[in-house]
Coordinates of C-alpha atoms in Angstrom, one line a residue:
Chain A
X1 CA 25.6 -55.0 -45.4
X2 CA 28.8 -52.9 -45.7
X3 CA 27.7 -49.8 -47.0
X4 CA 31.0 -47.2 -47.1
X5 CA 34.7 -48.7 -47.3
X6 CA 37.9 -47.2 -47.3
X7 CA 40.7 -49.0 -48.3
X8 CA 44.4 -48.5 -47.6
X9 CA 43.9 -44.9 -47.6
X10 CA 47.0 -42.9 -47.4
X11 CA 47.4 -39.4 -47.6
X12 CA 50.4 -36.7 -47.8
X13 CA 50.9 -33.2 -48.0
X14 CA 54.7 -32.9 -49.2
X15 CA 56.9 -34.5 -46.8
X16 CA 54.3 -34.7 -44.0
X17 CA 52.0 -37.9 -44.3
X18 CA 48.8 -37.1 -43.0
X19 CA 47.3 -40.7 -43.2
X20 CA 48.5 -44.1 -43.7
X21 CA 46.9 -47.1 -45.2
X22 CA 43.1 -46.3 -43.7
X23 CA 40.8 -49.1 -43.9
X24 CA 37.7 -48.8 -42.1
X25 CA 34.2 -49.6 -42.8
X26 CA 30.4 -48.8 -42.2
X27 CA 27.4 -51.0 -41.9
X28 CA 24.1 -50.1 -43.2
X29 CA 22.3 -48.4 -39.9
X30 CA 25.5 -48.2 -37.7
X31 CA 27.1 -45.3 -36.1
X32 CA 30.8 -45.5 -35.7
X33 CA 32.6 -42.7 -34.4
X34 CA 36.3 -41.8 -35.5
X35 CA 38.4 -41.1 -32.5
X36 CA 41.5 -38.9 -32.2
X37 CA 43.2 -36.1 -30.8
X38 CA 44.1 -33.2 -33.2
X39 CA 45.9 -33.2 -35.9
X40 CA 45.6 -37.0 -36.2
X41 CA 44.1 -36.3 -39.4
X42 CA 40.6 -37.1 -39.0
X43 CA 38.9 -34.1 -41.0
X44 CA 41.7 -35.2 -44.2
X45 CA 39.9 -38.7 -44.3
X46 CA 36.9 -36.8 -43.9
X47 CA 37.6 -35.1 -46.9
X48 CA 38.8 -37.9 -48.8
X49 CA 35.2 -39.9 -48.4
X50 CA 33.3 -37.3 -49.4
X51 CA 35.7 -36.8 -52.4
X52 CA 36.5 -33.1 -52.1
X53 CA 40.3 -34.6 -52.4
X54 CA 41.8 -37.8 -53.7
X55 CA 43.8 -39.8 -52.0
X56 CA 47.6 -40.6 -52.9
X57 CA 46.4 -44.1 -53.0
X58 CA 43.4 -46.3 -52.1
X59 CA 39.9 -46.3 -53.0
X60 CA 36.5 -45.2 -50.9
X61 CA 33.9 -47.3 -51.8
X62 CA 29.7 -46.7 -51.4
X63 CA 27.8 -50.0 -52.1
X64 CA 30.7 -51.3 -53.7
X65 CA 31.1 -48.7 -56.3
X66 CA 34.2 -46.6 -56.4
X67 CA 33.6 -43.1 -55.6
X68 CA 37.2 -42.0 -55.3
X69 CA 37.3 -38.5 -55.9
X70 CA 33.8 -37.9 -56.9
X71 CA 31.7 -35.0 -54.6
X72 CA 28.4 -35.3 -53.5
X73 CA 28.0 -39.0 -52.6
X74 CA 27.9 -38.6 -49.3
X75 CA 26.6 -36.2 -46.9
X76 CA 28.7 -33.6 -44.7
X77 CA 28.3 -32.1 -41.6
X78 CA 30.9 -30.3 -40.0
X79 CA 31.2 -28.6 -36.4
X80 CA 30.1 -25.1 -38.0
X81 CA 26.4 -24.8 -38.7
X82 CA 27.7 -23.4 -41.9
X83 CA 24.0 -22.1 -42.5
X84 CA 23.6 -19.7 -44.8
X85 CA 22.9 -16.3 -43.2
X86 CA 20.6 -14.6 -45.8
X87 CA 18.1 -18.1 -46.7
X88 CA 15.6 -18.4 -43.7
X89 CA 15.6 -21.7 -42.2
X90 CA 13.3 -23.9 -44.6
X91 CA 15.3 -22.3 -47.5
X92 CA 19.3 -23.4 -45.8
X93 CA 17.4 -27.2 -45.1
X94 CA 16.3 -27.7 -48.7
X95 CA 19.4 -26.5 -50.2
X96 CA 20.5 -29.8 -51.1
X97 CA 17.2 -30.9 -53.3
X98 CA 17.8 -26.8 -54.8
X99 CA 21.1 -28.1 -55.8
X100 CA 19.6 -31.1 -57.6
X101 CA 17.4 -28.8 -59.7
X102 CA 14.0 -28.9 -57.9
X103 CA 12.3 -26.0 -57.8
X104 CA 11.8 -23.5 -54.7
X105 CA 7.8 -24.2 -53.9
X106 CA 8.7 -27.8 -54.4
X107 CA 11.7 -28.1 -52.4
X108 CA 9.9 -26.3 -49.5
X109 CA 6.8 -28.8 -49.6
X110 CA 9.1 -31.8 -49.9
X111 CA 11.2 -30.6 -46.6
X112 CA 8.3 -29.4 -44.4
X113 CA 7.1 -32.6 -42.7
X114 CA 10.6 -33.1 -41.2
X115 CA 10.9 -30.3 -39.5
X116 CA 8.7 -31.5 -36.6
X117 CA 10.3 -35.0 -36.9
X118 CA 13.7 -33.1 -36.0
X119 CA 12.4 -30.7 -33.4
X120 CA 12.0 -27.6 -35.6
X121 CA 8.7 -26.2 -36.3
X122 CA 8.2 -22.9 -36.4
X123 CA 11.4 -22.4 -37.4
X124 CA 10.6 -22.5 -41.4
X125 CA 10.6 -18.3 -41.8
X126 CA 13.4 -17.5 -39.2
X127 CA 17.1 -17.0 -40.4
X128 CA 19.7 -18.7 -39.0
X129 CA 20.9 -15.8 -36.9
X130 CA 17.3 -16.1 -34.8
X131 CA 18.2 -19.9 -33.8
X132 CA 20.1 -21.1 -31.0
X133 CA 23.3 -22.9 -31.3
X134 CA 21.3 -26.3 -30.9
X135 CA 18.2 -25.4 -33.1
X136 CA 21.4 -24.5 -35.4
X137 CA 22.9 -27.7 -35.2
X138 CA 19.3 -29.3 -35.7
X139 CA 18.8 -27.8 -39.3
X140 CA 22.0 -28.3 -40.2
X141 CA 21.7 -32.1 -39.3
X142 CA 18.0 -32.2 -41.6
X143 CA 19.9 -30.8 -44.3
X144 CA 22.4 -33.0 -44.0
X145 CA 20.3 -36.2 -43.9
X146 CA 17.9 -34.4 -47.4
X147 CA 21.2 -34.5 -49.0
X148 CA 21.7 -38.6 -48.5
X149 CA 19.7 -40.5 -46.2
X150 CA 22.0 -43.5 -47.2
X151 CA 25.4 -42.1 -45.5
X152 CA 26.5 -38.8 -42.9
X153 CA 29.5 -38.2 -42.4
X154 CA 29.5 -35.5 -39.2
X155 CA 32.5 -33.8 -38.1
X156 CA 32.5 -32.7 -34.5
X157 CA 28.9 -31.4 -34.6
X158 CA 28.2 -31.0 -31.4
X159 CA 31.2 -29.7 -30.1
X160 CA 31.2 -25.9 -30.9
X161 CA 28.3 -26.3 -28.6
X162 CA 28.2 -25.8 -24.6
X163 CA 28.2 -28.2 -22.2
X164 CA 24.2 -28.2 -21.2
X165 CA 23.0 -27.8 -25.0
X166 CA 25.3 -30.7 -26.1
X167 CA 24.1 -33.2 -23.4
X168 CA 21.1 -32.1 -24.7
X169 CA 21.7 -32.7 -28.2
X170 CA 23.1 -36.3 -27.7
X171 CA 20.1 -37.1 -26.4
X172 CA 18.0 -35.7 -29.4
X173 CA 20.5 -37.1 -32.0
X174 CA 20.2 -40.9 -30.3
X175 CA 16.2 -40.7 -30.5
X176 CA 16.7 -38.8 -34.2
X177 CA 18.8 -41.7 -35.1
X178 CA 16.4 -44.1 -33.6
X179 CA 14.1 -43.0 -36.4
X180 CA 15.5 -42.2 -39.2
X181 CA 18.6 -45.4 -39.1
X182 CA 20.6 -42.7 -41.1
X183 CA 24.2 -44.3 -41.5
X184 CA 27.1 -42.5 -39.8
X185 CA 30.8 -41.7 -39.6
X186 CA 31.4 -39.7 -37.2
X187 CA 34.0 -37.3 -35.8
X188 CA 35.3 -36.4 -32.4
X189 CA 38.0 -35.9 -30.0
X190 CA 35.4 -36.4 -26.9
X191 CA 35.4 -39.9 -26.2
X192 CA 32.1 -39.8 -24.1
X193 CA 30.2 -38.6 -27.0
X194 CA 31.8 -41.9 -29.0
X195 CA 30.7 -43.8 -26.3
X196 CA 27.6 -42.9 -25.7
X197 CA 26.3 -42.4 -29.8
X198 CA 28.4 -45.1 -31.4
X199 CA 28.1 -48.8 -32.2
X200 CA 31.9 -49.2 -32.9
X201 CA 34.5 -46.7 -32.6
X202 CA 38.1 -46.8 -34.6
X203 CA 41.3 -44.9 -32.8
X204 CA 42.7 -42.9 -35.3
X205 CA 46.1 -41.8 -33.9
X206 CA 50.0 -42.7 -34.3
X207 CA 51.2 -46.1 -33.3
X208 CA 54.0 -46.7 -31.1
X209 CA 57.2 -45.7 -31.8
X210 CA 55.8 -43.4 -34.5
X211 CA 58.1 -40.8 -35.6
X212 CA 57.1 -37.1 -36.3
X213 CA 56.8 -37.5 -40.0
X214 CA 54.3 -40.5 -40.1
X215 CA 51.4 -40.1 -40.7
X216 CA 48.0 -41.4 -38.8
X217 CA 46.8 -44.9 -39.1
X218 CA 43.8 -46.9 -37.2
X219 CA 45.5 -47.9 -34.2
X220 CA 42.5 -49.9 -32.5
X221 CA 38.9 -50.6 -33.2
X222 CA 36.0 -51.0 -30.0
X223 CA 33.0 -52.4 -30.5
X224 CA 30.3 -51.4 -28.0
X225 CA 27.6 -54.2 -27.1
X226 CA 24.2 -52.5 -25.9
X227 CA 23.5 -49.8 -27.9
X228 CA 20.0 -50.3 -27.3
X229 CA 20.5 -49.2 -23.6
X230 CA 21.8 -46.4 -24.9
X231 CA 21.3 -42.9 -22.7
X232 CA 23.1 -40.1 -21.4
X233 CA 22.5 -42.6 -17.7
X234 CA 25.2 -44.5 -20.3
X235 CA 27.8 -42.2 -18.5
X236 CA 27.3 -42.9 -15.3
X237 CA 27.6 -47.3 -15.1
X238 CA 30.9 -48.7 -14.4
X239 CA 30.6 -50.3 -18.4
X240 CA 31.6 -47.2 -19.5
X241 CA 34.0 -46.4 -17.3
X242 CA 35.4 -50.1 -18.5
X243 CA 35.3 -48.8 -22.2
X244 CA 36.8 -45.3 -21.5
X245 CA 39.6 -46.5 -19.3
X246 CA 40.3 -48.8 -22.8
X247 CA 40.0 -45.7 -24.8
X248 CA 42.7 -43.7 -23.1
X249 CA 44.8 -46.4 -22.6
X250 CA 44.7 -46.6 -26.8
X251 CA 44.9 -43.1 -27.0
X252 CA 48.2 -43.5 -25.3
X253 CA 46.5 -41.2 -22.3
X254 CA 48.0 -43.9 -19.6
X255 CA 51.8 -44.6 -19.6
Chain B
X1 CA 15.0 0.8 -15.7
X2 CA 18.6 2.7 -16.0
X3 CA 19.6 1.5 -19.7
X4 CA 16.3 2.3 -21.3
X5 CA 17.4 6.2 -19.7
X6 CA 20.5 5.8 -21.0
X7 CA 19.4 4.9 -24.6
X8 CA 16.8 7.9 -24.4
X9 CA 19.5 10.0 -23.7
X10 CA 21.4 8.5 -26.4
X11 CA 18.8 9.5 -29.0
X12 CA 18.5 12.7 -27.8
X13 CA 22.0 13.6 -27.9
X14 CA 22.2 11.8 -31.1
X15 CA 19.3 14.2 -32.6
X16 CA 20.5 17.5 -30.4
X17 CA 24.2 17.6 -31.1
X18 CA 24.2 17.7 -34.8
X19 CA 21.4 20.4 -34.4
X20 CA 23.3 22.3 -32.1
X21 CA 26.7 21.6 -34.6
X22 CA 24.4 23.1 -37.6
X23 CA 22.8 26.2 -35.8
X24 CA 26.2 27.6 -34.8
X25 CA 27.3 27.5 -38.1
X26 CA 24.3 28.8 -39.8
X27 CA 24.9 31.4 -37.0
X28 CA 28.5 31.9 -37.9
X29 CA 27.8 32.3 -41.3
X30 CA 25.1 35.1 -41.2
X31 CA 27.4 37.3 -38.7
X32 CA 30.7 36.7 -41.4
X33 CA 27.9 37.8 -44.4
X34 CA 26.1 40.7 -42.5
X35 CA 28.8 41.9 -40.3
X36 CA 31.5 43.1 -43.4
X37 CA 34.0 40.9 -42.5
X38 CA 32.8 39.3 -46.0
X39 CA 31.6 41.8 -48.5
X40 CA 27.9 40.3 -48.9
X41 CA 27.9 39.3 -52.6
X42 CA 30.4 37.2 -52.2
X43 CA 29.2 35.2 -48.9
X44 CA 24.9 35.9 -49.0
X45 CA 23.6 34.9 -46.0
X46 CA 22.0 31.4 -45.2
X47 CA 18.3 33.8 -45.5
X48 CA 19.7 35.2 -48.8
X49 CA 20.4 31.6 -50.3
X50 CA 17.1 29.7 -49.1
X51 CA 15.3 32.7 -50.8
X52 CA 17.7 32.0 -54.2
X53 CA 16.5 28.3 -53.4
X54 CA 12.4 28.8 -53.2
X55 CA 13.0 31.2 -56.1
X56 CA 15.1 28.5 -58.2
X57 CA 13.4 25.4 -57.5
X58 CA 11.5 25.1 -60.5
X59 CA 14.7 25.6 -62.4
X60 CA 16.9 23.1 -60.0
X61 CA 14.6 20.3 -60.6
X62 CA 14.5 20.3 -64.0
X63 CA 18.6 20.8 -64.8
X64 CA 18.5 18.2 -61.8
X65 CA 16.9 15.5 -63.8
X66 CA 19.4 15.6 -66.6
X67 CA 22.1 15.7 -64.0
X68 CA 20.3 12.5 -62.8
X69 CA 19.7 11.4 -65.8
X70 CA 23.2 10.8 -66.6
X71 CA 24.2 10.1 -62.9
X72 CA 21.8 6.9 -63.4
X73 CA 22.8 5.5 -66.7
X74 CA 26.6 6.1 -65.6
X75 CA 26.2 4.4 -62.3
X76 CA 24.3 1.2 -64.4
X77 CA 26.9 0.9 -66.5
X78 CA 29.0 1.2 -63.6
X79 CA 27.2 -1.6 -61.5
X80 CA 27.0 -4.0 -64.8
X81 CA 30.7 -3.7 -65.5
X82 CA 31.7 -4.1 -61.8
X83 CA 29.7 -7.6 -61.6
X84 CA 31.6 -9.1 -65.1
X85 CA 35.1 -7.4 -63.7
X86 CA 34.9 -8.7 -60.1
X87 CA 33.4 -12.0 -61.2
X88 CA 36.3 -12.5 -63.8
X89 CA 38.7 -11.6 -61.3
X90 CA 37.6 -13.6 -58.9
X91 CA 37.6 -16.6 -61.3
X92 CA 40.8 -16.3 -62.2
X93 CA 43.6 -15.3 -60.8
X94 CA 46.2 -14.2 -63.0
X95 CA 43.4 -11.5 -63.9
X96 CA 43.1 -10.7 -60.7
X97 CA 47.2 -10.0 -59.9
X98 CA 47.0 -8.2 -63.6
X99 CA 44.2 -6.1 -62.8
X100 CA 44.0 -5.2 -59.6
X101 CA 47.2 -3.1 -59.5
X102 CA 46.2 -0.9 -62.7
X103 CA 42.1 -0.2 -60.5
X104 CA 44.2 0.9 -57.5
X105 CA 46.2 2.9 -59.7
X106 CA 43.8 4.3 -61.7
X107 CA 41.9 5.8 -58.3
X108 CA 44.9 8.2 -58.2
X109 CA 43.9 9.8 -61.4
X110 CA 41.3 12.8 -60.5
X111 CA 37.9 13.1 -62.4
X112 CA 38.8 16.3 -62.7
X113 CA 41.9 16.0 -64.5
X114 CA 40.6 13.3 -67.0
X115 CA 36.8 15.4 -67.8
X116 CA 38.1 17.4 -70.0
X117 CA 39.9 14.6 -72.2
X118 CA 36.9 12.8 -72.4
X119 CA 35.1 16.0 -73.7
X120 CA 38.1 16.2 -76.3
X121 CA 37.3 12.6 -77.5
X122 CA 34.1 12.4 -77.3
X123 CA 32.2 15.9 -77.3
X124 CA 29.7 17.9 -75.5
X125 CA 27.0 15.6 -75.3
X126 CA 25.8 13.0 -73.0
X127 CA 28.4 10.1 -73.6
X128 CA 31.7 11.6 -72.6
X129 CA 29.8 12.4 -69.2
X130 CA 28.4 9.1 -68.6
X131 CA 31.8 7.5 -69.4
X132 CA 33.4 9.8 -66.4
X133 CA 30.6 8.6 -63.9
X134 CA 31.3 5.2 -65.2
X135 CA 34.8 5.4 -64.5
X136 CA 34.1 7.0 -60.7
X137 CA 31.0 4.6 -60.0
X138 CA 32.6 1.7 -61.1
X139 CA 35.7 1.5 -58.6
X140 CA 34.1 1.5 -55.0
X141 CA 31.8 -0.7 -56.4
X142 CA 34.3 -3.2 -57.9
X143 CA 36.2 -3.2 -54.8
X144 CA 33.6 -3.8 -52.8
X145 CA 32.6 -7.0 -54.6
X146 CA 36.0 -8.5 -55.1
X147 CA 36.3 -7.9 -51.0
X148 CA 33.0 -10.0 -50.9
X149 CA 33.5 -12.6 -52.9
X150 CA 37.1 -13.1 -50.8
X151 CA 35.2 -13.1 -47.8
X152 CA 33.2 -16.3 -48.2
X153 CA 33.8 -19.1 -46.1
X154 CA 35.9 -21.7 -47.5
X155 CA 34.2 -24.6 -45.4
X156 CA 30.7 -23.0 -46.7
X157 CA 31.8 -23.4 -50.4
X158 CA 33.5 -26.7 -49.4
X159 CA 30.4 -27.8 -47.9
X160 CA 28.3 -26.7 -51.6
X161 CA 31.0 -28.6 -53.4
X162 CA 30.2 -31.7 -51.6
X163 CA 26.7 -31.7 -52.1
X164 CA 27.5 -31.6 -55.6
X165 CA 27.4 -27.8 -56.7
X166 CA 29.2 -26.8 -59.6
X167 CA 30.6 -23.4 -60.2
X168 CA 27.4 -21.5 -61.4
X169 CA 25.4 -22.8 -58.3
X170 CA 28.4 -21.8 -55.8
X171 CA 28.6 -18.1 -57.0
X172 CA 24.8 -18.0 -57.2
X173 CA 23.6 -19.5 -53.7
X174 CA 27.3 -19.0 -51.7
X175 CA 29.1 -16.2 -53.3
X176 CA 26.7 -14.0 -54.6
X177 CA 24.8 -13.4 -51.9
X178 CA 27.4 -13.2 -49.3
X179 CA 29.1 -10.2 -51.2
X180 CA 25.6 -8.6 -51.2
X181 CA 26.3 -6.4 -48.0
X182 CA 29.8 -5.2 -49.5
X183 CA 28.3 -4.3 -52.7
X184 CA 25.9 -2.1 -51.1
X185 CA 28.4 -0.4 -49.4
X186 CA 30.3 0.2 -52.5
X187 CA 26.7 1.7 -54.2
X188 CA 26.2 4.0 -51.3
X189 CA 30.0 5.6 -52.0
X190 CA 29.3 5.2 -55.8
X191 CA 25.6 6.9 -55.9
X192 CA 27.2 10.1 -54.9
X193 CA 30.2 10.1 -56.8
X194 CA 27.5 9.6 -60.0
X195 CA 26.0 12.9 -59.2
X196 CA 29.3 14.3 -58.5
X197 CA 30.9 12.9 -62.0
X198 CA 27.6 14.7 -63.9
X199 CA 28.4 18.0 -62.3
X200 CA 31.8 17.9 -62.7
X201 CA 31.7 17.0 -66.4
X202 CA 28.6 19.8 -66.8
X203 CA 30.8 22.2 -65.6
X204 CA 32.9 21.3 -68.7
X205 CA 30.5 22.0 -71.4
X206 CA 27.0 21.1 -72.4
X207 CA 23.8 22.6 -72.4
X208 CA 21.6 21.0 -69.3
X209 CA 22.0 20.1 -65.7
X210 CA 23.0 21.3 -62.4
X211 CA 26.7 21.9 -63.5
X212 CA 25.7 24.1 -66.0
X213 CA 23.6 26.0 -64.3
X214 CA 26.5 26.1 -61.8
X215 CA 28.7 28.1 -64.1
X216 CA 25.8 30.0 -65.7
X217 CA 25.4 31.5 -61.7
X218 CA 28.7 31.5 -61.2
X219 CA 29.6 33.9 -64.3
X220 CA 26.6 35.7 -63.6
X221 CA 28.1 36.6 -60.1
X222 CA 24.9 35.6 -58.5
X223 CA 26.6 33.5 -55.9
X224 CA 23.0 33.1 -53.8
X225 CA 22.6 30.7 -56.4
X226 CA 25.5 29.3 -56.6
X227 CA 24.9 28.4 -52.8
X228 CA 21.4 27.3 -53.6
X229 CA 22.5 25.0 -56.5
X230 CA 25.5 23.4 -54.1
X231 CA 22.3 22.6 -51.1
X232 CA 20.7 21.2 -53.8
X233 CA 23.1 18.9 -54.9
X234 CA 24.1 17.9 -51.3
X235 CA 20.5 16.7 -50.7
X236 CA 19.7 14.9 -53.7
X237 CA 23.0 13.1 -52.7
X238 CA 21.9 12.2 -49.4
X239 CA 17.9 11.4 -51.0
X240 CA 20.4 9.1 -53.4
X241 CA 22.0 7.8 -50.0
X242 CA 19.0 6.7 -48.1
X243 CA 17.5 5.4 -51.0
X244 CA 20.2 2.8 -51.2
X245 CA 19.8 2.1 -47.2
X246 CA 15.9 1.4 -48.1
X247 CA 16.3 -0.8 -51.0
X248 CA 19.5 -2.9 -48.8
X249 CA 16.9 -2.8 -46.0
X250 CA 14.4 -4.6 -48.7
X251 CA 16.6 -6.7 -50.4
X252 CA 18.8 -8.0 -47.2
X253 CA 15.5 -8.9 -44.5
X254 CA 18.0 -11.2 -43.0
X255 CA 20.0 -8.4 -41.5
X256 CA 18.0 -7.2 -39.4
X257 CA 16.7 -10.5 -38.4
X258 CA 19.7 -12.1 -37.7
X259 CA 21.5 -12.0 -34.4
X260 CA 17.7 -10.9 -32.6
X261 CA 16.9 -14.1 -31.1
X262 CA 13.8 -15.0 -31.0

């Protein structure tokens, strides 16, 4: 079932056009990663799905229903924690059902039972500041999925991270996401985490012959076959190597 | 081994040098008095004023608590009308470029100048003195809050917006509490310019507090109380001081939690 759409997205900002005629689309349970150096606009489209800005034309779809424009369909995660400082952990998770209207004490016994499902017990009286970048990362991610369990969209989340905490983390996200099937979009200019988290990944870059002013548009979708088999060992067969060597070469890495 | 000796001696300069600082001045200060390089009625000696001060203590507290008195209900009002102002501002911009000029302004004015106006106006009782406090409370404060509410991470508000939180929820759970630390140092600026206000407008007319007991001294020639009556007011301004530290302390846990990892 196709549970998020875009269609023919574009996007400008004056004379510059940031995106042009986006169509992409997410399956119920899928994770598909959006792919593209910087500045290829991927954060804009970002924005225009979760409907903090409207598009100069084209619709975004959830279940078929337009949602153009309207905040607080779908959930967002971006590469900052962006926990708040001054709530203790428990307090920054259930922000989202606080928002709704439920009350404190309520909101806290709703949230508890996931924090050991996500890796974070104990962490229910500590303040942000006390975590580690990937406990950090961890909340954030909880809060994100109490917001909407139907649809994430994560914007480099891992990638403020370092090198040994982000391995890590992929490997925590792909048995988080083995449980909880949460839907996801996801963003990121490091095509080994695409390859190694997604089920299909679009190239979001500038096609050929592209002049300055235009703006970015899905230059090639990849679907990867055995997600199942998925593990950070993914890196290592010659498979990936196949699918990255195809990657760059869309990128336009390989002349 | 070598940093925990390093942070001893840290805390022991920290304590000696401002001990040190103080003795030679106390020290200073009695040779100028006894020596006749000052004739002595004019400069008593630091023995001379603490005796004033055991002597007037009864008499400092109670002209002290009107002095407070006023200091407190200024600096309220002060705190009260600094929220609406720096919430309105914030809100809306064209208030903010109207305003914000005429507060910077207004800071060049001294208390001093505009006391005895307001006594004019509104007479020797408690309101033209609260209204002076008001007026000196209410800037640091105002600033201070209008630099918090800037400060707040777009992405974080951003972030609220797209979970769905209107305006009300934003200020409350983002803005709010991230302007929290400013404010506090705005109030720790603003306590003691409250009990500074009340003496000054004391000192023009009225019938209680420290300002008038100030002149009373002061026309009286009995300057060892005059000393006595400016100690007093410098440590119920630092009591005022480190009473905001311990309530930020209560209210803020989460800073000095944070960046302690656990």
């Amino acid at each position: 079932m196709t549970l998020l759409r875009t269609e023919q997205i574009s996007v400008s900002f004056g004379q510059q056009k940031i995106l042009e005629n986006i169509s992409i689309r997410l399956q119920q349970g899928e994770i598909v990663s959006l792919l593209g150096v910087s500045g290829a606009g991927k954060t804009t489209l970002f924005n225009v799905v979760s409907g903090l800005l409207i598009p100069d034309s084209g619709k975004v779809y959830l279940k078929d229903r337009d949602v153009t424009g309207k905040a607080g369909q779908v959930s967002y995660m971006l590469q900052k924690d962006l926990l708040l400082p001054y709530k203790t952990v428990i307090d920054n998770v259930s922000m989202p059902l606080r928002i709704r209207g439920m009350k404190k004490r309520e909101a806290r016994a709703r949230v508890q039972p996931y924090f050991q499902e996500f890796g974070l017990e104990g962490t229910e009286k500590k303040y942000p500041g006390q975590l580690s970048g990937g406990m950090k990362q961890r909340a954030a991610l909880l809060r994100t999925y109490l917001f909407s369990d139907e649809v994430a969209l994560l914007d480099e989340p891992f990638s403020a991270l370092d090198t040994i905490t982000k391995s890590a983390m992929h490997k925590w996200y792909l048995d988080i996401m083995e449980q909880i099937k949460l839907s996801t979009l996801l963003i990121t200019h490091d095509i080994d985490e695409a390859l190694l988290l997604s089920d299909r990944i679009y190239i979001l870059g500038l096609p050929k012959g592209a002049s300055p002013g235009d703006g970015g548009q899905i230059t090639q979708e990849i679907r990867l076959d055995n997600k199942s088999e998925r593990s950070p060992e993914f890196l290592l067969t010659d498979q990936f190597l196949t699918y990255k060597r195809r990657i760059i070469e869309a990128i336009g890495g390989i002349s | 081994m070598k940093k925990l000796q390093n942070t001893t001696s840290n805390t022991i300069s920290k304590i000696a040098a401002p001990a040190v600082a103080v003795a030679l001045i106390l020290l200073l200060w009695h040779w100028l008095s006894t020596s006749g390089v000052m004739p002595e009625f004019m400069m008593p000696s630091p023995g001379k004023v603490l005796k004033a001060f055991r002597e007037d203590f009864p008499i400092l507290c109670r002209h002290g608590a009107t002095t407070l008195q006023e200091a407190f209900l200024g600096l309220f009002i002060g705190i009260g009308l600094s929220f609406v102002i720096a919430t309105l501002m914030d809100a809306c911009r064209p208030l903010m470029n109207g305003i914000y000029p005429l507060l910077i302004v207004s800071q060049t004015i001294p208390s001093i100048a505009i006391a005895p106006l307001l006594l004019l106006w509104f007479g020797y009782g408690m309101f033209p003195k609260v209204v002076l406090i008001v007026l000196t409370t209410f800037f640091p404060i105002t600033i201070g809050l209008i630099e918090g509410f800037a400060s707040v991470d777009r992405d974080g508000l951003n972030l609220m917006r797209a979970m769905g939180a209107g305006p009300v929820k934003r200020y409350l759970y983002i803005k709010l509490p991230s302007a929290l630390g400013y404010f506090f140092s705005g109030l720790k600026i603003s306590v003691t310019y409250s009990v500074v206000g009340a003496v000054i407008s004391e000192w023009l007319g009225g019938t209680e507090g420290l300002g008038v007991y100030m002149t009373r001294v002061r026309k009286s020639f009995s300057y060892d109380r005059m000393f006595a009556v400016i100690f007093f007011i410098a440590a119920v301004s630092l009591l005022l001081m480190l009473l905001v530290t311990i309530i930020k302390w209560l209210i803020m846990p989460w800073e000095r939690k944070n960046h302690k990892h656990a």
